[in-house]
CSV table of C-alpha atoms in Angstrom, one decimal:
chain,number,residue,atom,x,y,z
Y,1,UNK,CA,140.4,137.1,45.2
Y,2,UNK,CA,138.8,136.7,41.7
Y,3,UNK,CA,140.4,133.1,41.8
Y,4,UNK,CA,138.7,132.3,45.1
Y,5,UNK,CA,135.2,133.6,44.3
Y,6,UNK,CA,135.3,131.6,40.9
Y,7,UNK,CA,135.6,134.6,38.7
Y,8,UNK,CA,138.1,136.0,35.8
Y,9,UNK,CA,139.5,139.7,36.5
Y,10,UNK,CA,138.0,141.1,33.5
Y,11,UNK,CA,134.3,139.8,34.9
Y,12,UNK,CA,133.8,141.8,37.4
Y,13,UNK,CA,134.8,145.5,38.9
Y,14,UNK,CA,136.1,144.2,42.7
Y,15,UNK,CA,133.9,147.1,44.7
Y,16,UNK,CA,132.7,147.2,48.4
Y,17,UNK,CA,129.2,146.9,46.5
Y,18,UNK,CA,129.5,143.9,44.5
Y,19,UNK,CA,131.2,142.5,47.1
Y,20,UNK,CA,128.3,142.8,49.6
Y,21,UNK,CA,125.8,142.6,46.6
Y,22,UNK,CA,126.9,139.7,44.8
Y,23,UNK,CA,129.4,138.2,47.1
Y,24,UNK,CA,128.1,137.5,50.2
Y,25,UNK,CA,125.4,135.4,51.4
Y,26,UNK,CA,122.1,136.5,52.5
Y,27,UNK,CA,122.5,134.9,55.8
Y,28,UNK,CA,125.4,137.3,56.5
Y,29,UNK,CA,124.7,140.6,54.3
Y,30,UNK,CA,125.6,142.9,57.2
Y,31,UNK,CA,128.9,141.5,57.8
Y,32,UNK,CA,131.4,143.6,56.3
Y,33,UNK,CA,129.2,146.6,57.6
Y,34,UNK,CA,129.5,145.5,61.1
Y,35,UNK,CA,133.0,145.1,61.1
Y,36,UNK,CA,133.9,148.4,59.1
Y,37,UNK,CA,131.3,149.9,61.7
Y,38,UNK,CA,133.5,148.8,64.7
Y,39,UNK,CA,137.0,150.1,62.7
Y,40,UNK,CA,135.6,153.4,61.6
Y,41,UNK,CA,134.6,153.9,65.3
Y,42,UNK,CA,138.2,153.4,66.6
Y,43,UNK,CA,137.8,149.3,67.1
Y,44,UNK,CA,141.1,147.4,66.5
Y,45,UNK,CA,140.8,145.3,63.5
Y,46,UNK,CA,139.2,141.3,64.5
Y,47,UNK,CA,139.4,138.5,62.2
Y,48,UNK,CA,136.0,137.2,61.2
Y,49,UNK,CA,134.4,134.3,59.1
Y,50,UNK,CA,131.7,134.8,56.2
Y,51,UNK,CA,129.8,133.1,53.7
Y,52,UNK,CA,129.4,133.7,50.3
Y,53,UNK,CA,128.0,132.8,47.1
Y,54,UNK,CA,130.9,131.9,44.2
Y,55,UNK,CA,130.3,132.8,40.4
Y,56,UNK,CA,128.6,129.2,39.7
Y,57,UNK,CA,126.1,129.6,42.7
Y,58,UNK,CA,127.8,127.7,45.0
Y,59,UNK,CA,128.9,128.9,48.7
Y,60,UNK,CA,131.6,128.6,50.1
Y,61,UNK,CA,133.3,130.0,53.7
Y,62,UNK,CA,136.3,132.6,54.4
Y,63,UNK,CA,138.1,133.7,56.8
Y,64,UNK,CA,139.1,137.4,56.6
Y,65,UNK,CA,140.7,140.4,58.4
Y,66,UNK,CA,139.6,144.0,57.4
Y,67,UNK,CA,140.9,147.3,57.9
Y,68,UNK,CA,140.7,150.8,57.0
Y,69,UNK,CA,143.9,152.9,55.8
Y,70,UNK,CA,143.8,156.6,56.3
Y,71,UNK,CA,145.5,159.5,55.2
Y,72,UNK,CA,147.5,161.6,57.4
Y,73,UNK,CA,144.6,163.7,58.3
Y,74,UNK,CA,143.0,160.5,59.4
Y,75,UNK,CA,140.6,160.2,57.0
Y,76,UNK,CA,139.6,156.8,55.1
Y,77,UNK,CA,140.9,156.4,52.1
Y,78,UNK,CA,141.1,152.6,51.3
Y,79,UNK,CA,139.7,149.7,52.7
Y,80,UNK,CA,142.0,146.4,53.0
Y,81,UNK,CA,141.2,143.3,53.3
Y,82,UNK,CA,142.5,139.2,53.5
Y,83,UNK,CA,140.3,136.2,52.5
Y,84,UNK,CA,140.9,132.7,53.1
Y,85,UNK,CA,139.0,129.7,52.0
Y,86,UNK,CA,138.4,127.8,55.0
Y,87,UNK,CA,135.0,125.7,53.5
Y,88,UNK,CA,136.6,122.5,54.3
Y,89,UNK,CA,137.4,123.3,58.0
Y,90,UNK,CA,133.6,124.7,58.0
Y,91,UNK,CA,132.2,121.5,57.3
Y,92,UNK,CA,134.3,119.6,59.1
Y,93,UNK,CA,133.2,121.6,62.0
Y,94,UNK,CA,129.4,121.2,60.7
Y,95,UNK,CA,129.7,117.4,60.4
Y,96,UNK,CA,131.1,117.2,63.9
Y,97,UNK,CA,128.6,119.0,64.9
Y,98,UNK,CA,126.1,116.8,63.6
Y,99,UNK,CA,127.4,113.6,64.8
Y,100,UNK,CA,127.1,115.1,68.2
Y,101,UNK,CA,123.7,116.2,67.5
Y,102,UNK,CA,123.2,112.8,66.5
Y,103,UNK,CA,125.4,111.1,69.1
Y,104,UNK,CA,123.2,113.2,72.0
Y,105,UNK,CA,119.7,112.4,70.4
Y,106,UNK,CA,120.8,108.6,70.7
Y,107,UNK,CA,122.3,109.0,74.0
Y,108,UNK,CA,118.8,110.8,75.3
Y,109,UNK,CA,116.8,108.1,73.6
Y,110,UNK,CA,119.0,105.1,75.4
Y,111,UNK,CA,118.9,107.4,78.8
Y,112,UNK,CA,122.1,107.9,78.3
Y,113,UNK,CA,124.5,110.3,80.1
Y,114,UNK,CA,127.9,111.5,79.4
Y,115,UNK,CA,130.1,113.8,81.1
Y,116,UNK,CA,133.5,114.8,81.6
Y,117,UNK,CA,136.3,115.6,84.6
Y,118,UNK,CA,138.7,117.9,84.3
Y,119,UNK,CA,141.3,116.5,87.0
Y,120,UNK,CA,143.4,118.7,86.4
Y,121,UNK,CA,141.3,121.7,87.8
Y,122,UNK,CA,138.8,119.5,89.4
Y,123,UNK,CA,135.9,121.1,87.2
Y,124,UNK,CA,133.3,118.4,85.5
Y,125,UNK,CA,130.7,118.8,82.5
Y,126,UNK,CA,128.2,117.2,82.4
Y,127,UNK,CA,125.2,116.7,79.7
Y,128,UNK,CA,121.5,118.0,80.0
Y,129,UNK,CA,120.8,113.6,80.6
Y,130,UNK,CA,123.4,114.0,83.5
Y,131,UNK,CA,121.4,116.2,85.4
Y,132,UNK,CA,117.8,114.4,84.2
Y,133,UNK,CA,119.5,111.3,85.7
Y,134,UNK,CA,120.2,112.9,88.7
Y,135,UNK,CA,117.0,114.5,89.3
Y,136,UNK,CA,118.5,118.1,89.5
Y,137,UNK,CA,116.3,120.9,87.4
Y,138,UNK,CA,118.9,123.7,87.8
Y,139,UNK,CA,122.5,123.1,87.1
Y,140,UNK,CA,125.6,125.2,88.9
Y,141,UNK,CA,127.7,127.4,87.6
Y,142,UNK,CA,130.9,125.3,88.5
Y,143,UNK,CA,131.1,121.6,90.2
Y,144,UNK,CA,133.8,119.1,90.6
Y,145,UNK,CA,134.2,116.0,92.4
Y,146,UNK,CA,132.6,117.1,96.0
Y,147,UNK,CA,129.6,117.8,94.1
Y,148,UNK,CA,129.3,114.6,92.0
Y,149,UNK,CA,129.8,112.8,95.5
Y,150,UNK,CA,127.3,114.8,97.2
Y,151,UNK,CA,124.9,113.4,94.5
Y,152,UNK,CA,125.3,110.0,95.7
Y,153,UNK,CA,124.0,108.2,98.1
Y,154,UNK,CA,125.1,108.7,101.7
Y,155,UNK,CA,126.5,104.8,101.8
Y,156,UNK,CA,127.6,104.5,98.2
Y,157,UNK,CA,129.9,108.1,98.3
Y,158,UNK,CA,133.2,106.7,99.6
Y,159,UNK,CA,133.3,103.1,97.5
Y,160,UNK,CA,132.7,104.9,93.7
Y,161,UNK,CA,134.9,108.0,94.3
Y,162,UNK,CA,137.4,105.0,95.5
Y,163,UNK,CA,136.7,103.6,92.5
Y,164,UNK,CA,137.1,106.7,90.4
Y,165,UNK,CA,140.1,107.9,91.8
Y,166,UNK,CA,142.0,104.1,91.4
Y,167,UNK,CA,141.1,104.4,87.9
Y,168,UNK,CA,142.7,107.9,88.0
Y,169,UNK,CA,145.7,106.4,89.2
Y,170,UNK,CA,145.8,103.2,86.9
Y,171,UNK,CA,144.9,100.8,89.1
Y,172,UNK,CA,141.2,99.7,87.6
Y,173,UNK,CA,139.3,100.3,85.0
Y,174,UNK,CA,136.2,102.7,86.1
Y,175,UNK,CA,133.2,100.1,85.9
Y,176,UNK,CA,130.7,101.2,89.2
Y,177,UNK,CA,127.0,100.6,90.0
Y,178,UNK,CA,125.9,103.0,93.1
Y,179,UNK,CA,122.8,105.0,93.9
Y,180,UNK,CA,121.9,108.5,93.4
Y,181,UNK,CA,119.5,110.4,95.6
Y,182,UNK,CA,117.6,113.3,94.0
Y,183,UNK,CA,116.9,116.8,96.0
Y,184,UNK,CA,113.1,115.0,96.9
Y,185,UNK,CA,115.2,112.5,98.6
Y,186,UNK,CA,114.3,110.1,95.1
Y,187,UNK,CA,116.6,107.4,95.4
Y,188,UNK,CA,117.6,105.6,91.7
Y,189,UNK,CA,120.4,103.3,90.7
Y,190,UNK,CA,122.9,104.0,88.1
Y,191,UNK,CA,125.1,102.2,86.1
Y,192,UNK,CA,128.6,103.3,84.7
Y,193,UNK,CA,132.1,103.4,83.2
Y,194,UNK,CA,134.6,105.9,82.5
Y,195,UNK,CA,138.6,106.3,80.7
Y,196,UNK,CA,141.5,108.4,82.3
Y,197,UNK,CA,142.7,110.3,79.6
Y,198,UNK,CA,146.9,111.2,80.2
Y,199,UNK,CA,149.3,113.5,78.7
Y,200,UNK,CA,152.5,112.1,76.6
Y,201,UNK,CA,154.2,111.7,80.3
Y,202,UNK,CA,151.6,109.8,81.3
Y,203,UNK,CA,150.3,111.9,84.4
Y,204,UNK,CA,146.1,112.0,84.0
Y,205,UNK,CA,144.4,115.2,82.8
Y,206,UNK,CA,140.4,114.3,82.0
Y,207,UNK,CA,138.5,111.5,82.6
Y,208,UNK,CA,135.3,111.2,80.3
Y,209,UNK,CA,132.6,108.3,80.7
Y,210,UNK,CA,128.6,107.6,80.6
Y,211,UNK,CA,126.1,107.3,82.9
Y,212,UNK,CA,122.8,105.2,82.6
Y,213,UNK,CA,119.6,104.8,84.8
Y,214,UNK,CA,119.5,100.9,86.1
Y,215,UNK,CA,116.6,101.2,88.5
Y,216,UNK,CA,114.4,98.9,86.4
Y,217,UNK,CA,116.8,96.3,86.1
Y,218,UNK,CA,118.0,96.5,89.7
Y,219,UNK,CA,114.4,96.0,90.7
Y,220,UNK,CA,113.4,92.9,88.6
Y,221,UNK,CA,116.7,91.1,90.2
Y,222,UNK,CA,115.5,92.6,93.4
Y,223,UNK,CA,112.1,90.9,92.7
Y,224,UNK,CA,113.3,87.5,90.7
Y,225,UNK,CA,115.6,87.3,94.0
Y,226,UNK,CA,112.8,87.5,97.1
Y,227,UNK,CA,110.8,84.8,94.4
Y,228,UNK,CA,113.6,82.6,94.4
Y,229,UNK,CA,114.2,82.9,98.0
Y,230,UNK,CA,110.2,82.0,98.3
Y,231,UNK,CA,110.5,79.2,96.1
Y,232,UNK,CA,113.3,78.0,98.2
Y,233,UNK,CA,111.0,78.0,101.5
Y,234,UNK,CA,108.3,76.2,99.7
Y,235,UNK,CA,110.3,73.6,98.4
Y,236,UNK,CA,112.0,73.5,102.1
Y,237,UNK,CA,108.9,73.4,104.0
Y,238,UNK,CA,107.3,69.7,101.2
Y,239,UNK,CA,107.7,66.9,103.1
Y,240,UNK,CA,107.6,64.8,99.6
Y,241,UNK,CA,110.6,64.8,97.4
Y,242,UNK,CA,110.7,67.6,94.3
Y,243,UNK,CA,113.1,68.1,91.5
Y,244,UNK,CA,113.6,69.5,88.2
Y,245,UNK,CA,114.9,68.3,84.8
Y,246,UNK,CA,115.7,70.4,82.1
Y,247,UNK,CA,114.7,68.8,78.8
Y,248,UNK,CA,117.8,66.9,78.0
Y,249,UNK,CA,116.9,65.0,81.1
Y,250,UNK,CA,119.7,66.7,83.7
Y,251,UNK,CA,118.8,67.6,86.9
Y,252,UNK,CA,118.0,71.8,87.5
Y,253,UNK,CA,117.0,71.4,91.2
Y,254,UNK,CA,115.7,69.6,94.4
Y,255,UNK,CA,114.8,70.1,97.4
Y,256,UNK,CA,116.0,69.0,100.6
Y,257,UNK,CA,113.1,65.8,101.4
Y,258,UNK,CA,115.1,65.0,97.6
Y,259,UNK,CA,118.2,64.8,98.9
Y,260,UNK,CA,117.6,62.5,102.2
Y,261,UNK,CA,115.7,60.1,99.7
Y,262,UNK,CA,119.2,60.1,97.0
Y,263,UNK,CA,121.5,60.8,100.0
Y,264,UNK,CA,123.2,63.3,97.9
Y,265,UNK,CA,123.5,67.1,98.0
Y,266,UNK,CA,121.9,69.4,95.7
Y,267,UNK,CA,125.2,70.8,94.6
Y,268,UNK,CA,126.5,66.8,93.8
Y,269,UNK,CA,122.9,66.6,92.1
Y,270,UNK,CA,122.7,69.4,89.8
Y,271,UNK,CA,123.4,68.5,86.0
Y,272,UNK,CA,123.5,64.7,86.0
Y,273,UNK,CA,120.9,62.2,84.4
Y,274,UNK,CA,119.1,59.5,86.1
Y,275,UNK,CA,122.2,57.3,84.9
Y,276,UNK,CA,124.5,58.7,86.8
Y,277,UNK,CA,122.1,59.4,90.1
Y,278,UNK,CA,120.6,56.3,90.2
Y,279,UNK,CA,121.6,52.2,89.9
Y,280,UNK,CA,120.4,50.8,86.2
Y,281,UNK,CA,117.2,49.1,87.1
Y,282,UNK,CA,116.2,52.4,88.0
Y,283,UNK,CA,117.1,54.9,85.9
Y,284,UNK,CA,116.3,53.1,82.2
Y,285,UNK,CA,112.0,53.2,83.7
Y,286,UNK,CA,113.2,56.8,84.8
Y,287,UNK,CA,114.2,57.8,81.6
Y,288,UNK,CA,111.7,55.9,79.5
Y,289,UNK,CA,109.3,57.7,81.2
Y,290,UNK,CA,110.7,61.2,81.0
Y,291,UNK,CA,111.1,60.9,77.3
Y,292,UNK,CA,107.2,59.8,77.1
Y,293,UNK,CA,106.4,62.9,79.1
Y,294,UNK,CA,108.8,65.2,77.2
Y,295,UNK,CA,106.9,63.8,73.9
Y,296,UNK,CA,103.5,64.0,74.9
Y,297,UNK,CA,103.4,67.3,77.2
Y,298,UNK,CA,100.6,67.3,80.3
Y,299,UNK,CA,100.6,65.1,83.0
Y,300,UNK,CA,101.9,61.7,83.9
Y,301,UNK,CA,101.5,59.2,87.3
Y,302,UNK,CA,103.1,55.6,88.0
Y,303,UNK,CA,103.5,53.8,90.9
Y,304,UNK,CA,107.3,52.7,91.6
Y,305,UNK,CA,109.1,50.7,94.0
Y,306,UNK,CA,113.0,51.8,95.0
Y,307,UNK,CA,115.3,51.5,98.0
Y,308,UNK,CA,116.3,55.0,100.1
Y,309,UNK,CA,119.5,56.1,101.1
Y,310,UNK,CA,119.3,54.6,104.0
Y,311,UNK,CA,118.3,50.8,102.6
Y,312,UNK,CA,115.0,51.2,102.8
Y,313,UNK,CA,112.7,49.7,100.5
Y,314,UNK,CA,109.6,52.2,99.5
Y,315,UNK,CA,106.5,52.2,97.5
Y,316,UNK,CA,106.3,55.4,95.8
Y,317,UNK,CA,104.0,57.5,93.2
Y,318,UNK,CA,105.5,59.7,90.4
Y,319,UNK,CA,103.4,62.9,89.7
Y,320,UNK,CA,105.1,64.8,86.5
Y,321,UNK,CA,104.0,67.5,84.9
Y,322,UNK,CA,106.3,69.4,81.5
Y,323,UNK,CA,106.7,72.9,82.3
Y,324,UNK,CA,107.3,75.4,79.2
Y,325,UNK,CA,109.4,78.3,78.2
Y,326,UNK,CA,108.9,81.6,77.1
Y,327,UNK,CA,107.9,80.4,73.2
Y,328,UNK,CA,105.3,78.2,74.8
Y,329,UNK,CA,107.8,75.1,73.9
Y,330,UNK,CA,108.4,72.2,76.3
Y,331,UNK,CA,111.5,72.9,78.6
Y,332,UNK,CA,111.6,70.3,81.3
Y,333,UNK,CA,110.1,68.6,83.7
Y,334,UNK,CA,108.8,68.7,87.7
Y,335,UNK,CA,108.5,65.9,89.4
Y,336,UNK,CA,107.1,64.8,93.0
Y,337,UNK,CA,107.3,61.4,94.5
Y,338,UNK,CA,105.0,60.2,97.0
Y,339,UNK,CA,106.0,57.9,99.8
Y,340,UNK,CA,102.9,55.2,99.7
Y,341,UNK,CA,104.8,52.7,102.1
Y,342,UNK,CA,102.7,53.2,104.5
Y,343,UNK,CA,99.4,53.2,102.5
Y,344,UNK,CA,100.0,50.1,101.0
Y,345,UNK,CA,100.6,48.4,104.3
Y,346,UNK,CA,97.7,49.6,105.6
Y,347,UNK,CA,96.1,48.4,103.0
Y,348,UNK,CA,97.7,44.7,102.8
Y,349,UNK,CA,96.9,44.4,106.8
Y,350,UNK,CA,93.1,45.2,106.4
Y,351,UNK,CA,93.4,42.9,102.6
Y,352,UNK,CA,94.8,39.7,105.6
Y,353,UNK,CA,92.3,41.0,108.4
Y,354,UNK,CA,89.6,40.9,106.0
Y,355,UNK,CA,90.7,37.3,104.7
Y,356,UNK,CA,91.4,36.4,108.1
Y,357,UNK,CA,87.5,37.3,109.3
Y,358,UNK,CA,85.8,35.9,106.1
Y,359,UNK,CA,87.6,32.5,107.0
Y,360,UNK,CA,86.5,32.3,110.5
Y,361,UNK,CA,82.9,33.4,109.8
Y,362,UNK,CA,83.0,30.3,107.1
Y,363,UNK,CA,83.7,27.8,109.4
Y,364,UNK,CA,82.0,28.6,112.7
Y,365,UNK,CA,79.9,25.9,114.1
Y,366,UNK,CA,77.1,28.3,114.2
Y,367,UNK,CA,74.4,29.6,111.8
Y,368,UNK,CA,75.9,33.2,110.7
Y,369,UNK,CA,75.5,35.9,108.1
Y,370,UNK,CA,76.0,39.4,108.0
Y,371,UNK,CA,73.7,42.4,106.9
Y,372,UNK,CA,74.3,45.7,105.7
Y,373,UNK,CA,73.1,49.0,107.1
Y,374,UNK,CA,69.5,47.9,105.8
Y,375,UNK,CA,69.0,44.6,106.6
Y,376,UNK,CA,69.6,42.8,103.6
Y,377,UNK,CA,71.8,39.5,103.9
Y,378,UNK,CA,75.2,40.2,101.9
Y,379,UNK,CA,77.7,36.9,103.5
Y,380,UNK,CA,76.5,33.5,105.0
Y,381,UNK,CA,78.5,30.6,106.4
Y,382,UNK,CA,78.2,27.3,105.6
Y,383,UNK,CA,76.5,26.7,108.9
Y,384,UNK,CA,73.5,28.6,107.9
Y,385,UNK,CA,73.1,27.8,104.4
Y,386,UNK,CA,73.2,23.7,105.6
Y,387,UNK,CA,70.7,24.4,108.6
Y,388,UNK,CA,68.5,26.6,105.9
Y,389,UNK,CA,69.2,23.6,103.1
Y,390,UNK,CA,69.8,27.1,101.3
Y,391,UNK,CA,72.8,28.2,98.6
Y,392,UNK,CA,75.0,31.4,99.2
Y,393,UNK,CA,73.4,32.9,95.9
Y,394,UNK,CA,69.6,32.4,97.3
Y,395,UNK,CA,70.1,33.7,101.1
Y,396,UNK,CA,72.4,36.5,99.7
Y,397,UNK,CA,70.0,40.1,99.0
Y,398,UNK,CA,67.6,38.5,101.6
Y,399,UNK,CA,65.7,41.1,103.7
Y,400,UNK,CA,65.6,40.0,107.3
């Protein structure tokens, strides 16, 4: 004992008063008058732990037993005693106990739950995170498997105790995401993953795993999905040809007024270059004018002429425009190509009509001209200016 407390015999008298005196902490003064308490009352003897303060000022923990021997009238006579130093086991214990501390702080912070099964006897523990994540403010006494399911949502029950109970057997590893609904009716989405522990024959015994809230995230793909899908009917319902380019040049994406003009499908589209979509006297302009774009940013428009899929031959306009990314740097490119076909024979027959009319008011037998909305002379034929001995230049701004 003298060893163990850091002392020499000859220090110290080894009494019941220095020992509680100068011996043991303050934290635990009562100790050794607790236990003699229960003894002297009848009590069997109980092993008990104690800290105390050694000779240099250090503590240190014990583990003891303490009893009382009496003399044949029953008295107390002697008191008895064991100690054993059991500091290192102590704060082994203590620094467990603190990376737990520590392990649960991080878990609450990250909304993380953990919990484990007992398959054995079918009884679970859970964390206080556990039961935040599923919305239930007072916890039962005892709760297995039924429970958890009960938790879950009426659809999602069946497919994640499937799920658990494959893992329990070897089959998978436990990797789920299913929905919880709260008391309030609350429905949220969880996320989570769980090992089978086994004895040294292999049969399972506990399971242990985590549980995490993915609501958030669930929702955002929820809500990147329906704009996708909207993006989708809006490119559907353009009647000119889109696509998109990432900044390397390959195509991200078209629509379908794209793929009648290419005759290709989206899916033979997707991440090829102009050189590979399109015939060479084509795609060098293309990619000319993409590298411009990609260079200068903003906004760029040129007129083009290029044969269809089907052999046609069409006037077109490119409308481009750079888009960015989330560091405000250029990250493509959107194009749109307008079908001017049309426009441009409109315009070429009204270009020959017009020629067409000039020529036959030129050479008409008959003195003509032709006024605008106010009556001022803006075209005469050579008819008139002969029979007015007149030039185009002096009858032309006349006022009739």
């Amino acid at each position: 004992m003298f060893t163990l407390y850091g002392y020499e015999p000859h220090e110290i008298e080894p009494t019941y008063e220095f020992n509680v005196n100068s011996i043991l902490h303050e934290s635990n003064k009562d100790i050794f008058d607790k236990v003699l308490g229960g003894i002297l009352q009848g009590n069997d003897p109980v092993p008990f732990e104690y800290k105390a303060v050694k000779k240099d000022g250090s503590t240190a923990w014990f583990f003891s037993v303490m009893d009382i021997e009496r003399n044949s009238s029953k008295e107390p006579v002697r008191i008895l005693g064991t100690a054993q130093d059991i500091t290192d086991r102590k704060q082994a214990e203590e620094a467990l106990k603190e990376s737990e501390r520590r392990l649960a702080l991080a878990n609450t912070a990250a909304g993380i739950g953990t919990w484990v099964w007992d398959i054995v006897t079918d009884e679970m523990t859970w964390d206080d995170q556990i039961f935040h994540l599923y919305g239930i403010s007072t916890p039962p006494d005892h709760y297995g498997l039924d429970y958890w399911q009960n938790c879950l949502h009426p659809d999602d029950r069946k497919p994640t105790a499937d799920a658990c109970l494959a893992a329990v057997r070897g089959e998978q590893y436990y990797d789920v995401e299913f929905r919880v609904q709260w008391p309030d009716g609350t429905i949220r989405w969880m996320k989570g993953d769980g090992t089978v522990i086994r004895d040294e024959d292999g049969k399972p015994i506990r399971m242990l795993g985590t549980y995490y809230d993915i609501t958030s995230e669930k929702t955002l793909v929820r809500e990147i999905e329906n704009q996708r899908k909207q993006m989708e009917s809006l490119m559907k319902a353009i009647p000119a040809p889109v696509f998109f380019k990432d900044k390397e040049g390959r195509y991200l994406g078209c629509n379908p007024a794209f793929e009648t003009l290419t005759g290709s499908t989206q899916a033979q589209i997707h991440g090829k270059t102009v050189h590979e979509l399109w015939p060479q006297n084509y795609s060098s302009t293309y990619r000319d004018k993409d590298l411009e774009l990609l260079d200068t940013g903003g906004l760029q428009q040129y007129e083009f002429n290029l044969v269809d899929a089907q052999g046609k031959g069409r006037d077109v306009v490119f409308y481009k425009s750079t888009f960015e990314d989330q560091s405000g740097k250029t990250d493509g490119l959107v194009g749109v190509i307008l079908d001017i076909t049309e426009l441009k024979r409109t315009q070429d027959d009204a270009l020959e009509a017009n020629r067409f009319l000039r020529a036959i008011l030129e050479h008409s037998p008959f003195p003509m001209w032709i006024s605008d909305a106010g009556g001022t002379v803006v075209r005469t034929n050579l008819a008139l200016r002969e029979a007015l001995n007149l030039t185009d230049e002096q009858l032309v701004g006349y006022y009739n």
